[in-house]
Amino acid sequence: QAYRVDLVPNTGPGTKNEAQYFAYIAYDIDLFEGGSIANLTASIIGNVFGMKAVKALRLEDMRIPVAYLKTFPGPATGVIVERERMDKFGRPLLGATTKPKLGLSGRNYGRVVYEALKGGLDFMKDDENINSQPFMHWRDRSLYCMDAVNKASAATGEVKGHYMNVTAGTMEEMYKRAEFAKSIGSIIIMIDLVIGYTAIQSMAKWARDNDMILHLHRAGNSTYSRQKNHGMSFRVICKWMRMAGVDHIHAGTVVGKLEG
């Protein structure tokens, strides 16, 4: 039910811009399957974006009833537990992404991680497309990175960490990589947004069951969040990911990508 329609400021009659509108739409909660981001998105954005009746459409925000929110597990740990495990309080956590991200061997990649952690960072993270390339197999990278974490912790007397990217082509492979990360001492794993909502929920369930922190890289979000008149707001993606069970999400550089 569309219960309110407002004209977007500086559009329509008396302006140089074509009329645009904010439409406020309410859905009956019984139309949705509980605990399913896939069903929620299929209902909200599934077909309406392809209708010829609208030239462009953008999902700006969602207000989700508490009764429906409670059908989702939400984050298993969050930043509070991460602070406890890393023994860091009273200040922001400081981390970085390994660069250059492609082309390094596992040994050299681990060396970068060690130098960064020893130099003062709390954690390092894999980038979105660091998976299992010919020059650096995922298992080698995981071993070298955890070795770097352990050596940096010993050298500094502080708890250090590394976000292990377990993104892969199948759920079975992601579970295998996540299990390996856990077995060698990692407390944090990472996945990419591009794996899909159901896969994200599945990995969140695994992380909860295995007492692991789950980080999500927003890779691919700009394909639908960058345009101001079509697609969806990153705010909505963040809400969905929190419902799905992600502990924290990659938000990008404050001043803009490749800026500063």
PDB file of C-alpha atoms in Angstrom:
ATOM      1  CA  GLN A   1       0.000   0.000   0.000  1.00  0.00           C
ATOM      2  CA  ALA A   2       1.378   3.407  -1.009  1.00  0.00           C
ATOM      3  CA  TYR A   3       0.283   5.651   1.852  1.00  0.00           C
ATOM      4  CA  ARG A   4       2.254   8.796   1.049  1.00  0.00           C
ATOM      5  CA  VAL A   5       3.918  10.433  -1.960  1.00  0.00           C
ATOM      6  CA  ASP A   6       6.104  13.557  -1.676  1.00  0.00           C
ATOM      7  CA  LEU A   7       7.739  15.595  -4.423  1.00  0.00           C
ATOM      8  CA  VAL A   8      11.530  15.524  -4.232  1.00  0.00           C
ATOM      9  CA  PRO A   9      12.820  19.077  -3.514  1.00  0.00           C
ATOM     10  CA  ASN A  10      14.124  21.020  -6.534  1.00  0.00           C
ATOM     11  CA  THR A  11      12.304  18.807  -9.038  1.00  0.00           C
ATOM     12  CA  GLY A  12       9.056  19.207 -10.957  1.00  0.00           C
ATOM     13  CA  PRO A  13       7.091  22.373 -11.831  1.00  0.00           C
ATOM     14  CA  GLY A  14       9.071  25.596 -11.615  1.00  0.00           C
ATOM     15  CA  THR A  15      12.449  23.859 -11.806  1.00  0.00           C
ATOM     16  CA  LYS A  16      14.741  22.649 -14.573  1.00  0.00           C
ATOM     17  CA  ASN A  17      14.501  19.071 -13.352  1.00  0.00           C
ATOM     18  CA  GLU A  18      11.957  16.408 -14.202  1.00  0.00           C
ATOM     19  CA  ALA A  19       9.582  15.628 -11.344  1.00  0.00           C
ATOM     20  CA  GLN A  20      10.766  12.942  -8.920  1.00  0.00           C
ATOM     21  CA  TYR A  21       8.889  11.561  -5.938  1.00  0.00           C
ATOM     22  CA  PHE A  22       9.441   9.876  -2.603  1.00  0.00           C
ATOM     23  CA  ALA A  23       6.912   7.053  -2.341  1.00  0.00           C
ATOM     24  CA  TYR A  24       6.247   5.531   1.083  1.00  0.00           C
ATOM     25  CA  ILE A  25       5.020   1.957   0.737  1.00  0.00           C
ATOM     26  CA  ALA A  26       3.838  -0.469   3.427  1.00  0.00           C
ATOM     27  CA  TYR A  27       3.711  -4.258   3.093  1.00  0.00           C
ATOM     28  CA  ASP A  28       1.774  -6.743   5.195  1.00  0.00           C
ATOM     29  CA  ILE A  29       4.254  -8.750   7.263  1.00  0.00           C
ATOM     30  CA  ASP A  30       2.510 -12.006   6.302  1.00  0.00           C
ATOM     31  CA  LEU A  31       3.772 -11.547   2.741  1.00  0.00           C
ATOM     32  CA  PHE A  32       7.319 -12.435   3.816  1.00  0.00           C
ATOM     33  CA  GLU A  33       9.047 -15.631   4.871  1.00  0.00           C
ATOM     34  CA  GLY A  34      10.730 -15.190   8.213  1.00  0.00           C
ATOM     35  CA  GLY A  35      14.514 -15.299   8.358  1.00  0.00           C
ATOM     36  CA  SER A  36      15.051 -15.115   4.589  1.00  0.00           C
ATOM     37  CA  ILE A  37      16.891 -12.177   3.011  1.00  0.00           C
ATOM     38  CA  ALA A  38      16.328 -13.841  -0.368  1.00  0.00           C
ATOM     39  CA  ASN A  39      12.545 -13.745   0.062  1.00  0.00           C
ATOM     40  CA  LEU A  40      12.612 -10.204   1.434  1.00  0.00           C
ATOM     41  CA  THR A  41      14.600  -8.897  -1.524  1.00  0.00           C
ATOM     42  CA  ALA A  42      12.574 -10.860  -4.077  1.00  0.00           C
ATOM     43  CA  SER A  43       9.435  -9.212  -2.728  1.00  0.00           C
ATOM     44  CA  ILE A  44      10.792  -5.670  -2.360  1.00  0.00           C
ATOM     45  CA  ILE A  45      13.099  -5.302  -5.384  1.00  0.00           C
ATOM     46  CA  GLY A  46      12.431  -8.461  -7.389  1.00  0.00           C
ATOM     47  CA  ASN A  47      10.327  -7.258 -10.328  1.00  0.00           C
ATOM     48  CA  VAL A  48       9.344  -3.653  -9.726  1.00  0.00           C
ATOM     49  CA  PHE A  49      12.658  -2.279 -11.009  1.00  0.00           C
ATOM     50  CA  GLY A  50      11.952  -3.715 -14.451  1.00  0.00           C
ATOM     51  CA  MET A  51       8.521  -2.152 -14.913  1.00  0.00           C
ATOM     52  CA  LYS A  52       8.140   0.318 -17.765  1.00  0.00           C
ATOM     53  CA  ALA A  53       5.780   2.476 -15.700  1.00  0.00           C
ATOM     54  CA  VAL A  54       8.779   4.041 -13.957  1.00  0.00           C
ATOM     55  CA  LYS A  55      11.833   5.530 -15.659  1.00  0.00           C
ATOM     56  CA  ALA A  56      13.994   4.994 -12.596  1.00  0.00           C
ATOM     57  CA  LEU A  57      13.524   3.671  -9.086  1.00  0.00           C
ATOM     58  CA  ARG A  58      15.676   3.751  -5.976  1.00  0.00           C
ATOM     59  CA  LEU A  59      15.146   2.049  -2.637  1.00  0.00           C
ATOM     60  CA  GLU A  60      16.273   4.678  -0.137  1.00  0.00           C
ATOM     61  CA  ASP A  61      15.456   3.070   3.202  1.00  0.00           C
ATOM     62  CA  MET A  62      13.409   0.448   5.014  1.00  0.00           C
ATOM     63  CA  ARG A  63      11.730   0.430   8.408  1.00  0.00           C
ATOM     64  CA  ILE A  64      11.398  -3.181   9.431  1.00  0.00           C
ATOM     65  CA  PRO A  65       8.941  -4.321  12.144  1.00  0.00           C
ATOM     66  CA  VAL A  66      10.508  -5.792  15.275  1.00  0.00           C
ATOM     67  CA  ALA A  67       8.384  -8.925  14.912  1.00  0.00           C
ATOM     68  CA  TYR A  68       9.972  -9.604  11.517  1.00  0.00           C
ATOM     69  CA  LEU A  69      13.478  -8.638  12.667  1.00  0.00           C
ATOM     70  CA  LYS A  70      13.257 -11.257  15.404  1.00  0.00           C
ATOM     71  CA  THR A  71      13.035 -13.999  12.772  1.00  0.00           C
ATOM     72  CA  PHE A  72      16.671 -13.223  11.881  1.00  0.00           C
ATOM     73  CA  PRO A  73      19.594 -14.158  14.165  1.00  0.00           C
ATOM     74  CA  GLY A  74      21.549 -10.946  13.618  1.00  0.00           C
ATOM     75  CA  PRO A  75      25.287 -10.645  14.360  1.00  0.00           C
ATOM     76  CA  ALA A  76      26.690 -13.356  16.602  1.00  0.00           C
ATOM     77  CA  THR A  77      29.440 -11.222  18.121  1.00  0.00           C
ATOM     78  CA  GLY A  78      29.864  -7.664  16.872  1.00  0.00           C
ATOM     79  CA  VAL A  79      32.547  -5.133  17.712  1.00  0.00           C
ATOM     80  CA  ILE A  80      32.181  -5.579  21.500  1.00  0.00           C
ATOM     81  CA  VAL A  81      33.284  -9.202  21.384  1.00  0.00           C
ATOM     82  CA  GLU A  82      35.997  -8.334  18.873  1.00  0.00           C
ATOM     83  CA  ARG A  83      37.405  -5.775  21.300  1.00  0.00           C
ATOM     84  CA  GLU A  84      37.361  -8.349  24.088  1.00  0.00           C
ATOM     85  CA  ARG A  85      39.176 -10.927  21.986  1.00  0.00           C
ATOM     86  CA  MET A  86      41.759  -8.418  20.813  1.00  0.00           C
ATOM     87  CA  ASP A  87      42.003  -6.771  24.254  1.00  0.00           C
ATOM     88  CA  LYS A  88      41.668  -3.288  22.736  1.00  0.00           C
ATOM     89  CA  PHE A  89      39.488  -0.716  24.501  1.00  0.00           C
ATOM     90  CA  GLY A  90      39.022   3.043  24.651  1.00  0.00           C
ATOM     91  CA  ARG A  91      40.165   3.770  21.107  1.00  0.00           C
ATOM     92  CA  PRO A  92      39.309   2.917  17.503  1.00  0.00           C
ATOM     93  CA  LEU A  93      40.730  -0.298  16.092  1.00  0.00           C
ATOM     94  CA  LEU A  94      43.279   0.449  13.369  1.00  0.00           C
ATOM     95  CA  GLY A  95      43.620  -1.799  10.364  1.00  0.00           C
ATOM     96  CA  ALA A  96      44.519  -1.840   6.688  1.00  0.00           C
ATOM     97  CA  THR A  97      44.295  -3.900   3.527  1.00  0.00           C
ATOM     98  CA  THR A  98      47.372  -5.594   2.115  1.00  0.00           C
ATOM     99  CA  LYS A  99      48.647  -3.752  -0.978  1.00  0.00           C
ATOM    100  CA  PRO A 100      49.605  -4.629  -3.635  1.00  0.00           C
ATOM    101  CA  LYS A 101      46.837  -7.156  -3.299  1.00  0.00           C
ATOM    102  CA  LEU A 102      47.563  -9.262  -6.382  1.00  0.00           C
ATOM    103  CA  GLY A 103      50.806 -10.814  -7.575  1.00  0.00           C
ATOM    104  CA  LEU A 104      52.556 -11.515  -4.284  1.00  0.00           C
ATOM    105  CA  SER A 105      53.537 -15.028  -3.279  1.00  0.00           C
ATOM    106  CA  GLY A 106      52.103 -16.378  -0.059  1.00  0.00           C
ATOM    107  CA  ARG A 107      55.426 -15.822   1.708  1.00  0.00           C
ATOM    108  CA  ASN A 108      55.746 -12.201   0.581  1.00  0.00           C
ATOM    109  CA  TYR A 109      52.093 -11.536   1.336  1.00  0.00           C
ATOM    110  CA  GLY A 110      52.618 -12.800   4.878  1.00  0.00           C
ATOM    111  CA  ARG A 111      55.715 -10.621   5.177  1.00  0.00           C
ATOM    112  CA  VAL A 112      53.638  -7.516   4.399  1.00  0.00           C
ATOM    113  CA  VAL A 113      51.083  -8.566   7.014  1.00  0.00           C
ATOM    114  CA  TYR A 114      53.814  -9.050   9.627  1.00  0.00           C
ATOM    115  CA  GLU A 115      55.501  -5.694   8.971  1.00  0.00           C
ATOM    116  CA  ALA A 116      52.175  -3.855   9.146  1.00  0.00           C
ATOM    117  CA  LEU A 117      51.090  -5.520  12.383  1.00  0.00           C
ATOM    118  CA  LYS A 118      54.497  -5.087  13.983  1.00  0.00           C
ATOM    119  CA  GLY A 119      54.416  -1.442  12.912  1.00  0.00           C
ATOM    120  CA  GLY A 120      51.338  -0.728  15.010  1.00  0.00           C
ATOM    121  CA  LEU A 121      48.207  -1.897  13.221  1.00  0.00           C
ATOM    122  CA  ASP A 122      45.698  -3.987  15.158  1.00  0.00           C
ATOM    123  CA  PHE A 123      44.707  -6.090  12.189  1.00  0.00           C
ATOM    124  CA  MET A 124      45.198  -6.604   8.474  1.00  0.00           C
ATOM    125  CA  LYS A 125      42.677  -7.910   5.976  1.00  0.00           C
ATOM    126  CA  ASP A 126      42.564  -9.633   2.612  1.00  0.00           C
ATOM    127  CA  ASP A 127      41.013  -7.676  -0.236  1.00  0.00           C
ATOM    128  CA  GLU A 128      37.868  -8.750  -2.068  1.00  0.00           C
ATOM    129  CA  ASN A 129      39.512 -10.657  -4.925  1.00  0.00           C
ATOM    130  CA  ILE A 130      42.211 -12.361  -2.887  1.00  0.00           C
ATOM    131  CA  ASN A 131      40.877 -15.903  -3.096  1.00  0.00           C
ATOM    132  CA  SER A 132      43.078 -18.700  -4.493  1.00  0.00           C
ATOM    133  CA  GLN A 133      45.083 -17.590  -7.520  1.00  0.00           C
ATOM    134  CA  PRO A 134      47.982 -19.506  -9.126  1.00  0.00           C
ATOM    135  CA  PHE A 135      50.560 -17.222  -7.514  1.00  0.00           C
ATOM    136  CA  MET A 136      49.062 -17.616  -4.022  1.00  0.00           C
ATOM    137  CA  HIS A 137      46.972 -20.636  -3.048  1.00  0.00           C
ATOM    138  CA  TRP A 138      44.439 -19.929  -0.294  1.00  0.00           C
ATOM    139  CA  ARG A 139      45.962 -22.479   2.067  1.00  0.00           C
ATOM    140  CA  ASP A 140      49.464 -21.022   1.707  1.00  0.00           C
ATOM    141  CA  ARG A 141      48.160 -17.505   2.276  1.00  0.00           C
ATOM    142  CA  SER A 142      46.260 -18.564   5.387  1.00  0.00           C
ATOM    143  CA  LEU A 143      49.313 -20.258   6.902  1.00  0.00           C
ATOM    144  CA  TYR A 144      51.681 -17.382   6.180  1.00  0.00           C
ATOM    145  CA  CYS A 145      49.174 -14.798   7.462  1.00  0.00           C
ATOM    146  CA  MET A 146      48.580 -16.610  10.749  1.00  0.00           C
ATOM    147  CA  ASP A 147      52.324 -17.040  11.149  1.00  0.00           C
ATOM    148  CA  ALA A 148      52.634 -13.270  10.669  1.00  0.00           C
ATOM    149  CA  VAL A 149      49.890 -12.639  13.240  1.00  0.00           C
ATOM    150  CA  ASN A 150      51.534 -14.878  15.826  1.00  0.00           C
ATOM    151  CA  LYS A 151      55.020 -13.432  15.294  1.00  0.00           C
ATOM    152  CA  ALA A 152      53.733  -9.835  15.408  1.00  0.00           C
ATOM    153  CA  SER A 153      51.812 -10.581  18.604  1.00  0.00           C
ATOM    154  CA  ALA A 154      54.946 -12.031  20.190  1.00  0.00           C
ATOM    155  CA  ALA A 155      57.080  -9.089  19.062  1.00  0.00           C
ATOM    156  CA  THR A 156      54.701  -6.383  20.309  1.00  0.00           C
ATOM    157  CA  GLY A 157      53.048  -8.044  23.284  1.00  0.00           C
ATOM    158  CA  GLU A 158      49.645  -7.171  21.801  1.00  0.00           C
ATOM    159  CA  VAL A 159      46.884  -9.281  20.321  1.00  0.00           C
ATOM    160  CA  LYS A 160      46.879  -8.969  16.527  1.00  0.00           C
ATOM    161  CA  GLY A 161      44.498 -10.231  13.862  1.00  0.00           C
ATOM    162  CA  HIS A 162      43.948 -10.821  10.164  1.00  0.00           C
ATOM    163  CA  TYR A 163      40.647 -11.053   8.276  1.00  0.00           C
ATOM    164  CA  MET A 164      40.885 -14.251   6.217  1.00  0.00           C
ATOM    165  CA  ASN A 165      38.910 -14.045   2.969  1.00  0.00           C
ATOM    166  CA  VAL A 166      37.192 -17.419   2.489  1.00  0.00           C
ATOM    167  CA  THR A 167      35.149 -16.365  -0.557  1.00  0.00           C
ATOM    168  CA  ALA A 168      35.009 -19.163  -3.140  1.00  0.00           C
ATOM    169  CA  GLY A 169      32.915 -20.589  -5.966  1.00  0.00           C
ATOM    170  CA  THR A 170      30.792 -22.956  -3.861  1.00  0.00           C
ATOM    171  CA  MET A 171      29.473 -23.109  -0.317  1.00  0.00           C
ATOM    172  CA  GLU A 172      31.364 -26.336   0.252  1.00  0.00           C
ATOM    173  CA  GLU A 173      34.655 -24.667  -0.634  1.00  0.00           C
ATOM    174  CA  MET A 174      33.918 -21.656   1.561  1.00  0.00           C
ATOM    175  CA  TYR A 175      33.113 -23.908   4.511  1.00  0.00           C
ATOM    176  CA  LYS A 176      36.388 -25.773   3.932  1.00  0.00           C
ATOM    177  CA  ARG A 177      38.437 -22.582   3.889  1.00  0.00           C
ATOM    178  CA  ALA A 178      36.637 -21.238   6.951  1.00  0.00           C
ATOM    179  CA  GLU A 179      37.225 -24.476   8.849  1.00  0.00           C
ATOM    180  CA  PHE A 180      40.918 -24.306   7.980  1.00  0.00           C
ATOM    181  CA  ALA A 181      41.152 -20.685   9.138  1.00  0.00           C
ATOM    182  CA  LYS A 182      39.617 -21.687  12.451  1.00  0.00           C
ATOM    183  CA  SER A 183      41.913 -24.711  12.806  1.00  0.00           C
ATOM    184  CA  ILE A 184      45.070 -22.583  12.545  1.00  0.00           C
ATOM    185  CA  GLY A 185      43.912 -20.060  15.126  1.00  0.00           C
ATOM    186  CA  SER A 186      42.077 -17.314  13.236  1.00  0.00           C
ATOM    187  CA  ILE A 187      39.103 -15.737  15.002  1.00  0.00           C
ATOM    188  CA  ILE A 188      37.893 -13.671  12.034  1.00  0.00           C
ATOM    189  CA  ILE A 189      36.863 -14.684   8.528  1.00  0.00           C
ATOM    190  CA  MET A 190      35.745 -12.508   5.648  1.00  0.00           C
ATOM    191  CA  ILE A 191      33.369 -12.918   2.714  1.00  0.00           C
ATOM    192  CA  ASP A 192      32.326 -10.739  -0.231  1.00  0.00           C
ATOM    193  CA  LEU A 193      28.882  -9.268  -0.878  1.00  0.00           C
ATOM    194  CA  VAL A 194      28.940 -10.722  -4.400  1.00  0.00           C
ATOM    195  CA  ILE A 195      28.482 -14.290  -3.112  1.00  0.00           C
ATOM    196  CA  GLY A 196      24.769 -13.547  -2.650  1.00  0.00           C
ATOM    197  CA  TYR A 197      22.345 -13.116   0.221  1.00  0.00           C
ATOM    198  CA  THR A 198      21.657 -16.792   0.915  1.00  0.00           C
ATOM    199  CA  ALA A 199      25.367 -17.628   0.882  1.00  0.00           C
ATOM    200  CA  ILE A 200      26.001 -14.740   3.277  1.00  0.00           C
ATOM    201  CA  GLN A 201      23.323 -16.024   5.649  1.00  0.00           C
ATOM    202  CA  SER A 202      24.793 -19.512   5.425  1.00  0.00           C
ATOM    203  CA  MET A 203      28.283 -18.275   6.290  1.00  0.00           C
ATOM    204  CA  ALA A 204      26.849 -16.177   9.126  1.00  0.00           C
ATOM    205  CA  LYS A 205      25.230 -19.300  10.553  1.00  0.00           C
ATOM    206  CA  TRP A 206      28.543 -21.141  10.286  1.00  0.00           C
ATOM    207  CA  ALA A 207      30.340 -18.275  12.033  1.00  0.00           C
ATOM    208  CA  ARG A 208      27.799 -18.283  14.862  1.00  0.00           C
ATOM    209  CA  ASP A 209      28.021 -22.057  15.281  1.00  0.00           C
ATOM    210  CA  ASN A 210      31.834 -21.897  15.305  1.00  0.00           C
ATOM    211  CA  ASP A 211      32.264 -18.784  17.467  1.00  0.00           C
ATOM    212  CA  MET A 212      33.957 -16.822  14.676  1.00  0.00           C
ATOM    213  CA  ILE A 213      33.695 -13.127  13.811  1.00  0.00           C
ATOM    214  CA  LEU A 214      32.376 -12.441  10.290  1.00  0.00           C
ATOM    215  CA  HIS A 215      33.445  -9.450   8.192  1.00  0.00           C
ATOM    216  CA  LEU A 216      31.773  -8.581   4.888  1.00  0.00           C
ATOM    217  CA  HIS A 217      33.461  -6.758   2.008  1.00  0.00           C
ATOM    218  CA  ARG A 218      30.969  -4.643   0.059  1.00  0.00           C
ATOM    219  CA  ALA A 219      32.401  -5.740  -3.311  1.00  0.00           C
ATOM    220  CA  GLY A 220      29.874  -5.098  -6.066  1.00  0.00           C
ATOM    221  CA  ASN A 221      27.582  -2.776  -4.141  1.00  0.00           C
ATOM    222  CA  SER A 222      28.224   0.209  -6.393  1.00  0.00           C
ATOM    223  CA  THR A 223      26.556  -1.562  -9.314  1.00  0.00           C
ATOM    224  CA  TYR A 224      23.258  -0.622  -7.678  1.00  0.00           C
ATOM    225  CA  SER A 225      24.043   1.938  -4.946  1.00  0.00           C
ATOM    226  CA  ARG A 226      26.102   4.544  -6.801  1.00  0.00           C
ATOM    227  CA  GLN A 227      23.400   6.191  -8.912  1.00  0.00           C
ATOM    228  CA  LYS A 228      21.243   8.705  -7.045  1.00  0.00           C
ATOM    229  CA  ASN A 229      18.056   8.068  -9.016  1.00  0.00           C
ATOM    230  CA  HIS A 230      18.131   4.306  -9.523  1.00  0.00           C
ATOM    231  CA  GLY A 231      19.138   1.247  -7.539  1.00  0.00           C
ATOM    232  CA  MET A 232      19.288   1.191  -3.765  1.00  0.00           C
ATOM    233  CA  SER A 233      21.023   2.941  -0.910  1.00  0.00           C
ATOM    234  CA  PHE A 234      24.014   1.395   0.828  1.00  0.00           C
ATOM    235  CA  ARG A 235      22.077   2.066   4.035  1.00  0.00           C
ATOM    236  CA  VAL A 236      19.596  -0.631   3.029  1.00  0.00           C
ATOM    237  CA  ILE A 237      22.373  -3.111   2.249  1.00  0.00           C
ATOM    238  CA  CYS A 238      23.845  -2.507   5.711  1.00  0.00           C
ATOM    239  CA  LYS A 239      20.493  -3.238   7.345  1.00  0.00           C
ATOM    240  CA  TRP A 240      20.044  -6.450   5.374  1.00  0.00           C
ATOM    241  CA  MET A 241      23.554  -7.600   6.211  1.00  0.00           C
ATOM    242  CA  ARG A 242      23.029  -6.972   9.916  1.00  0.00           C
ATOM    243  CA  MET A 243      19.849  -9.018   9.737  1.00  0.00           C
ATOM    244  CA  ALA A 244      21.755 -11.740   7.889  1.00  0.00           C
ATOM    245  CA  GLY A 245      24.249 -12.000  10.750  1.00  0.00           C
ATOM    246  CA  VAL A 246      27.331 -10.117   9.551  1.00  0.00           C
ATOM    247  CA  ASP A 247      29.348  -8.623  12.425  1.00  0.00           C
ATOM    248  CA  HIS A 248      30.723  -5.674  10.480  1.00  0.00           C
ATOM    249  CA  ILE A 249      30.816  -4.467   6.896  1.00  0.00           C
ATOM    250  CA  HIS A 250      33.462  -2.794   4.756  1.00  0.00           C
ATOM    251  CA  ALA A 251      32.396   0.833   4.245  1.00  0.00           C
ATOM    252  CA  GLY A 252      35.213   2.226   2.100  1.00  0.00           C
ATOM    253  CA  THR A 253      37.444   5.246   2.601  1.00  0.00           C
ATOM    254  CA  VAL A 254      35.806   8.167   4.419  1.00  0.00           C
ATOM    255  CA  VAL A 255      36.897  10.776   1.854  1.00  0.00           C
ATOM    256  CA  GLY A 256      36.208   8.604  -1.196  1.00  0.00           C
ATOM    257  CA  LYS A 257      37.829   5.763  -3.090  1.00  0.00           C
ATOM    258  CA  LEU A 258      41.441   6.420  -4.143  1.00  0.00           C
ATOM    259  CA  GLU A 259      41.320   9.836  -2.443  1.00  0.00           C
ATOM    260  CA  GLY A 260      43.186  11.364   0.478  1.00  0.00           C
TER     261      GLY A 260
END
